[in-house]
mmCIF file of C-alpha atoms in Angstrom:
data_model
loop_
_atom_site.group_PDB
_atom_site.id
_atom_site.type_symbol
_atom_site.label_atom_id
_atom_site.label_comp_id
_atom_site.label_asym_id
_atom_site.label_seq_id
_atom_site.Cartn_x
_atom_site.Cartn_y
_atom_site.Cartn_z
ATOM 1 C CA ASP C 1 0.958 -14.520 15.860
ATOM 2 C CA GLY C 2 -1.713 -12.939 13.585
ATOM 3 C CA GLY C 3 -0.681 -11.689 10.274
ATOM 4 C CA ILE C 4 -0.486 -12.374 6.375
ATOM 5 C CA THR C 5 1.908 -14.572 4.969
ATOM 6 C CA GLN C 6 3.464 -14.543 2.173
ATOM 7 C CA SER C 7 5.413 -17.037 -0.207
ATOM 8 C CA PRO C 8 7.746 -17.682 -1.338
ATOM 9 C CA LYS C 9 9.964 -15.155 -0.468
ATOM 10 C CA TYR C 10 11.516 -15.104 -4.075
ATOM 11 C CA LEU C 11 10.341 -16.053 -7.301
ATOM 12 C CA PHE C 12 11.666 -16.918 -10.862
ATOM 13 C CA ARG C 13 9.681 -17.689 -13.638
ATOM 14 C CA LYS C 14 10.773 -19.386 -16.764
ATOM 15 C CA GLU C 15 8.995 -17.744 -20.072
ATOM 16 C CA GLY C 16 5.743 -19.437 -20.636
ATOM 17 C CA GLN C 17 5.442 -20.362 -17.264
ATOM 18 C CA ASN C 18 2.365 -19.726 -14.492
ATOM 19 C CA VAL C 19 2.886 -19.438 -11.556
ATOM 20 C CA THR C 20 0.838 -18.847 -8.076
ATOM 21 C CA LEU C 21 2.452 -16.705 -5.025
ATOM 22 C CA SER C 22 0.710 -17.548 -1.732
ATOM 23 C CA CYS C 23 -1.184 -15.478 0.706
ATOM 24 C CA GLU C 24 -2.548 -16.338 3.491
ATOM 25 C CA GLN C 25 -3.765 -14.743 7.034
ATOM 26 C CA ASN C 26 -5.080 -15.720 10.223
ATOM 27 C CA LEU C 27 -6.866 -11.978 10.822
ATOM 28 C CA ASN C 28 -10.440 -12.865 10.497
ATOM 29 C CA HIS C 29 -9.910 -10.054 7.860
ATOM 30 C CA ASP C 30 -12.994 -10.257 4.925
ATOM 31 C CA ALA C 31 -10.605 -7.724 2.474
ATOM 32 C CA MET C 32 -7.571 -8.830 0.871
ATOM 33 C CA TYR C 33 -5.901 -7.521 -1.945
ATOM 34 C CA TRP C 34 -2.886 -7.809 -4.478
ATOM 35 C CA TYR C 35 -0.388 -4.550 -5.188
ATOM 36 C CA ARG C 36 2.148 -4.770 -7.167
ATOM 37 C CA GLN C 37 5.103 -2.537 -6.990
ATOM 38 C CA ASP C 38 8.065 -1.329 -9.863
ATOM 39 C CA PRO C 39 10.812 0.396 -9.323
ATOM 40 C CA GLY C 40 10.485 3.858 -7.849
ATOM 41 C CA GLN C 41 6.739 3.487 -7.962
ATOM 42 C CA GLY C 42 3.874 3.244 -5.413
ATOM 43 C CA LEU C 43 1.727 0.488 -5.181
ATOM 44 C CA ARG C 44 -1.192 -0.461 -7.800
ATOM 45 C CA LEU C 45 -3.897 -2.410 -7.251
ATOM 46 C CA ILE C 46 -3.850 -5.753 -9.028
ATOM 47 C CA TYR C 47 -6.574 -7.858 -7.847
ATOM 48 C CA TYR C 48 -9.056 -7.706 -4.529
ATOM 49 C CA SER C 49 -11.507 -9.328 -3.013
ATOM 50 C CA GLN C 50 -14.302 -8.408 -0.469
ATOM 51 C CA ILE C 51 -15.393 -11.418 0.708
ATOM 52 C CA VAL C 52 -14.825 -14.906 0.553
ATOM 53 C CA ASN C 53 -15.867 -16.348 -3.593
ATOM 54 C CA ASP C 54 -15.748 -12.616 -5.118
ATOM 55 C CA PHE C 55 -13.173 -10.311 -6.212
ATOM 56 C CA GLN C 56 -12.708 -7.355 -8.526
ATOM 57 C CA LYS C 57 -10.534 -6.584 -10.561
ATOM 58 C CA GLY C 58 -7.997 -3.149 -10.132
ATOM 59 C CA ASP C 59 -5.894 -1.099 -11.838
ATOM 60 C CA ILE C 60 -3.884 -3.534 -13.881
ATOM 61 C CA ALA C 61 -5.327 -7.349 -13.586
ATOM 62 C CA GLU C 62 -4.297 -8.045 -17.497
ATOM 63 C CA GLY C 63 -1.948 -11.217 -17.058
ATOM 64 C CA TYR C 64 -3.240 -12.353 -13.369
ATOM 65 C CA SER C 65 -5.836 -14.555 -12.318
ATOM 66 C CA VAL C 66 -7.580 -14.824 -8.663
ATOM 67 C CA SER C 67 -9.448 -17.401 -6.702
ATOM 68 C CA ARG C 68 -10.722 -16.756 -3.379
ATOM 69 C CA GLU C 69 -12.134 -20.200 -2.099
ATOM 70 C CA LYS C 70 -11.775 -19.648 1.972
ATOM 71 C CA LYS C 71 -11.870 -16.658 3.508
ATOM 72 C CA GLU C 72 -8.111 -17.114 5.098
ATOM 73 C CA SER C 73 -6.248 -17.327 1.280
ATOM 74 C CA PHE C 74 -5.967 -15.356 -1.944
ATOM 75 C CA PRO C 75 -3.661 -16.609 -4.146
ATOM 76 C CA LEU C 76 -2.678 -14.777 -7.008
ATOM 77 C CA THR C 77 -1.767 -16.794 -10.515
ATOM 78 C CA VAL C 78 0.943 -14.519 -12.926
ATOM 79 C CA THR C 79 -0.002 -15.857 -16.464
ATOM 80 C CA SER C 80 1.668 -16.145 -19.108
ATOM 81 C CA ALA C 81 -0.176 -13.371 -20.667
ATOM 82 C CA GLN C 82 1.529 -10.795 -18.188
ATOM 83 C CA LYS C 83 4.598 -10.032 -20.486
ATOM 84 C CA ASN C 84 6.503 -7.662 -18.014
ATOM 85 C CA PRO C 85 5.685 -9.824 -15.052
ATOM 86 C CA THR C 86 9.368 -8.414 -12.711
ATOM 87 C CA ALA C 87 8.209 -6.824 -9.829
ATOM 88 C CA PHE C 88 7.916 -7.188 -5.871
ATOM 89 C CA TYR C 89 4.347 -7.827 -5.363
ATOM 90 C CA LEU C 90 2.845 -7.334 -2.266
ATOM 91 C CA CYS C 91 -0.640 -8.676 -0.426
ATOM 92 C CA ALA C 92 -2.633 -7.383 2.621
ATOM 93 C CA SER C 93 -6.461 -7.206 3.989
ATOM 94 C CA SER C 94 -8.449 -5.369 5.959
ATOM 95 C CA ILE C 95 -11.838 -5.045 7.648
ATOM 96 C CA ALA C 96 -13.798 -3.508 5.361
ATOM 97 C CA LYS C 97 -12.295 0.196 4.400
ATOM 98 C CA ASN C 98 -10.507 0.201 7.254
ATOM 99 C CA ILE C 99 -6.392 0.286 7.550
ATOM 100 C CA GLN C 100 -5.201 -3.074 5.536
ATOM 101 C CA TYR C 101 -1.894 -5.060 6.772
ATOM 102 C CA PHE C 102 0.365 -6.289 4.761
ATOM 103 C CA GLY C 103 2.882 -9.436 4.064
ATOM 104 C CA ALA C 104 6.462 -9.311 4.009
ATOM 105 C CA GLY C 105 5.874 -9.692 0.084
ATOM 106 C CA THR C 106 7.403 -11.638 -2.908
ATOM 107 C CA ARG C 107 9.402 -10.465 -5.332
ATOM 108 C CA LEU C 108 9.875 -12.305 -8.745
ATOM 109 C CA SER C 109 11.691 -12.262 -11.891
ATOM 110 C CA VAL C 110 11.496 -13.846 -14.583
ATOM 111 C CA LEU C 111 14.876 -16.243 -16.091
ATOM 112 C CA ILE S 1 -7.202 15.759 -9.661
ATOM 113 C CA LEU S 2 -7.975 11.989 -10.659
ATOM 114 C CA ASN S 3 -5.434 10.486 -9.120
ATOM 115 C CA VAL S 4 -3.141 10.304 -5.584
ATOM 116 C CA GLU S 5 0.157 12.329 -5.778
ATOM 117 C CA GLN S 6 2.962 12.501 -3.232
ATOM 118 C CA SER S 7 5.502 14.969 -2.744
ATOM 119 C CA PRO S 8 8.761 15.786 -2.512
ATOM 120 C CA GLN S 9 9.579 12.179 -4.140
ATOM 121 C CA SER S 10 12.371 12.070 -1.877
ATOM 122 C CA LEU S 11 13.673 14.082 0.528
ATOM 123 C CA HIS S 12 17.369 14.058 2.585
ATOM 124 C CA VAL S 13 17.206 15.828 6.420
ATOM 125 C CA GLN S 14 19.721 16.261 8.769
ATOM 126 C CA GLU S 15 19.204 14.639 12.147
ATOM 127 C CA GLY S 16 17.063 17.027 14.192
ATOM 128 C CA ASP S 17 15.209 18.496 11.030
ATOM 129 C CA SER S 18 11.559 19.154 11.251
ATOM 130 C CA THR S 19 10.087 18.543 7.909
ATOM 131 C CA ASN S 20 6.747 17.546 6.242
ATOM 132 C CA PHE S 21 5.538 16.786 2.776
ATOM 133 C CA THR S 22 2.196 16.794 1.033
ATOM 134 C CA CYS S 23 -0.902 14.047 -0.072
ATOM 135 C CA SER S 24 -2.983 15.379 -3.254
ATOM 136 C CA PHE S 25 -5.827 13.435 -3.565
ATOM 137 C CA PRO S 26 -9.528 13.488 -4.791
ATOM 138 C CA SER S 27 -11.913 15.585 -2.977
ATOM 139 C CA SER S 28 -15.129 14.214 -4.511
ATOM 140 C CA ASN S 29 -16.052 10.868 -4.011
ATOM 141 C CA PHE S 30 -13.847 11.309 -0.106
ATOM 142 C CA TYR S 31 -13.806 8.665 2.592
ATOM 143 C CA ALA S 32 -10.775 7.821 4.274
ATOM 144 C CA LEU S 33 -7.197 9.105 3.881
ATOM 145 C CA HIS S 34 -4.469 6.168 5.611
ATOM 146 C CA TRP S 35 -1.168 7.212 5.641
ATOM 147 C CA TYR S 36 1.686 4.196 6.482
ATOM 148 C CA ARG S 37 5.031 4.180 6.705
ATOM 149 C CA TRP S 38 7.403 1.121 4.867
ATOM 150 C CA GLU S 39 10.801 0.656 6.248
ATOM 151 C CA THR S 40 13.179 -0.767 4.399
ATOM 152 C CA ALA S 41 12.963 -4.591 4.595
ATOM 153 C CA LYS S 42 10.029 -4.780 6.394
ATOM 154 C CA SER S 43 5.928 -4.200 4.816
ATOM 155 C CA PRO S 44 4.206 -0.915 4.816
ATOM 156 C CA GLU S 45 2.625 -0.391 8.851
ATOM 157 C CA ALA S 46 -0.028 2.145 9.043
ATOM 158 C CA LEU S 47 0.215 5.265 10.819
ATOM 159 C CA PHE S 48 -2.924 7.783 10.767
ATOM 160 C CA VAL S 49 -6.510 7.657 9.183
ATOM 161 C CA MET S 50 -7.992 10.415 8.800
ATOM 162 C CA THR S 51 -12.156 11.136 7.396
ATOM 163 C CA LEU S 52 -12.791 14.135 8.960
ATOM 164 C CA ASN S 53 -11.879 18.054 7.740
ATOM 165 C CA GLY S 54 -9.966 19.480 9.600
ATOM 166 C CA ASP S 55 -8.845 15.868 11.155
ATOM 167 C CA GLU S 56 -5.525 16.385 12.515
ATOM 168 C CA LYS S 57 -3.581 12.975 14.528
ATOM 169 C CA LYS S 58 -0.488 13.112 15.946
ATOM 170 C CA LYS S 59 1.872 9.833 17.605
ATOM 171 C CA GLY S 60 4.966 11.013 19.008
ATOM 172 C CA ARG S 61 6.548 13.048 16.464
ATOM 173 C CA ILE S 62 4.649 12.574 13.798
ATOM 174 C CA SER S 63 1.769 14.571 13.154
ATOM 175 C CA ALA S 64 -1.041 14.505 9.911
ATOM 176 C CA THR S 65 -3.809 17.191 8.874
ATOM 177 C CA LEU S 66 -6.359 16.920 6.757
ATOM 178 C CA ASN S 67 -8.047 19.233 4.283
ATOM 179 C CA THR S 68 -11.290 17.311 2.699
ATOM 180 C CA LYS S 69 -12.461 20.543 0.494
ATOM 181 C CA GLU S 70 -9.116 21.056 -0.946
ATOM 182 C CA GLY S 71 -8.180 17.281 -1.156
ATOM 183 C CA TYR S 72 -4.902 17.703 0.743
ATOM 184 C CA SER S 73 -3.351 16.249 3.631
ATOM 185 C CA TYR S 74 0.328 17.118 5.830
ATOM 186 C CA LEU S 75 2.690 14.726 6.947
ATOM 187 C CA TYR S 76 4.465 16.712 9.512
ATOM 188 C CA ILE S 77 8.278 14.839 11.185
ATOM 189 C CA LYS S 78 9.280 16.936 14.384
ATOM 190 C CA GLY S 79 12.938 16.345 15.144
ATOM 191 C CA SER S 80 13.883 13.660 13.096
ATOM 192 C CA GLN S 81 15.715 10.597 13.708
ATOM 193 C CA PRO S 82 17.885 8.009 11.555
ATOM 194 C CA GLU S 83 14.424 5.716 12.777
ATOM 195 C CA ASP S 84 12.104 7.592 10.804
ATOM 196 C CA SER S 85 13.913 6.755 7.656
ATOM 197 C CA ALA S 86 11.528 5.247 5.794
ATOM 198 C CA THR S 87 9.002 5.498 2.740
ATOM 199 C CA TYR S 88 5.569 7.090 3.655
ATOM 200 C CA LEU S 89 2.492 6.062 1.499
ATOM 201 C CA CYS S 90 -0.712 7.934 1.435
ATOM 202 C CA ALA S 91 -3.947 6.345 0.172
ATOM 203 C CA SER S 92 -7.209 7.902 -1.108
ATOM 204 C CA ILE S 93 -10.625 5.737 -0.385
ATOM 205 C CA GLY S 94 -13.465 6.666 -1.596
ATOM 206 C CA LEU S 95 -17.159 6.313 -0.510
ATOM 207 C CA THR S 96 -18.051 4.148 -3.873
ATOM 208 C CA ASN S 97 -15.314 1.819 -4.136
ATOM 209 C CA ALA S 98 -15.631 -1.187 -1.760
ATOM 210 C CA GLY S 99 -12.210 -1.439 0.747
ATOM 211 C CA LYS S 100 -9.959 -0.428 -2.711
ATOM 212 C CA SER S 101 -7.544 2.497 -1.655
ATOM 213 C CA THR S 102 -5.705 4.119 -4.100
ATOM 214 C CA PHE S 103 -2.106 4.751 -3.522
ATOM 215 C CA GLY S 104 0.537 7.576 -4.235
ATOM 216 C CA ASP S 105 4.098 6.777 -5.144
ATOM 217 C CA GLY S 106 5.353 7.359 -1.863
ATOM 218 C CA THR S 107 7.546 10.056 -0.275
ATOM 219 C CA THR S 108 10.997 8.349 0.867
ATOM 220 C CA LEU S 109 12.955 10.504 3.420
ATOM 221 C CA THR S 110 16.688 9.702 4.384
ATOM 222 C CA VAL S 111 17.762 11.771 8.171
ATOM 223 C CA LYS S 112 21.689 11.790 8.688
ATOM 224 C CA PRO S 113 23.239 10.991 12.029
#
């Protein structure tokens, strides 16, 4: 089936630790996105990538890093510099400015 | 309006009621507006893509209108059913900022049987 796969579903981070969230798509989409959702709030853009080997910061990029070495994959690393990482993270992909297709999300908590 | 704003934040209606909510977005630099439905424990799914001023789209009991000159879109649900319970998100896409979407905070609809 075509779609977006995020893993893991739940993730726990220790203080000072970097963790990486996986996002893979087999929709052949050029554009991919990472969003963060906090309770009672909407989706805020962390990073997005329009093409392989290129990505741009979104509205809340501080404390996060990404790579886009393959069209299918857009992993997000939550670094130790992100002081409030507890949130729900959604990955999405699209063809240019068309509708986005979302994964099931990863819930990150701090131990 | 600089951001995308949705109102109300939440809505509780009885089964059979019709309802509507609003999405306000920057009218300058407009390219498209997307509506998504996000059911609990699922991923957001696209409902409508709206691009032209005066656009009206319909899918079953749900419809949406678009006014790009004043920067708002309405989503209507006729005869709400419990399965319509979800958070409805709108996202504005600008002309000059590639595929970047700016999402509103959503309207959470609860339909009581």
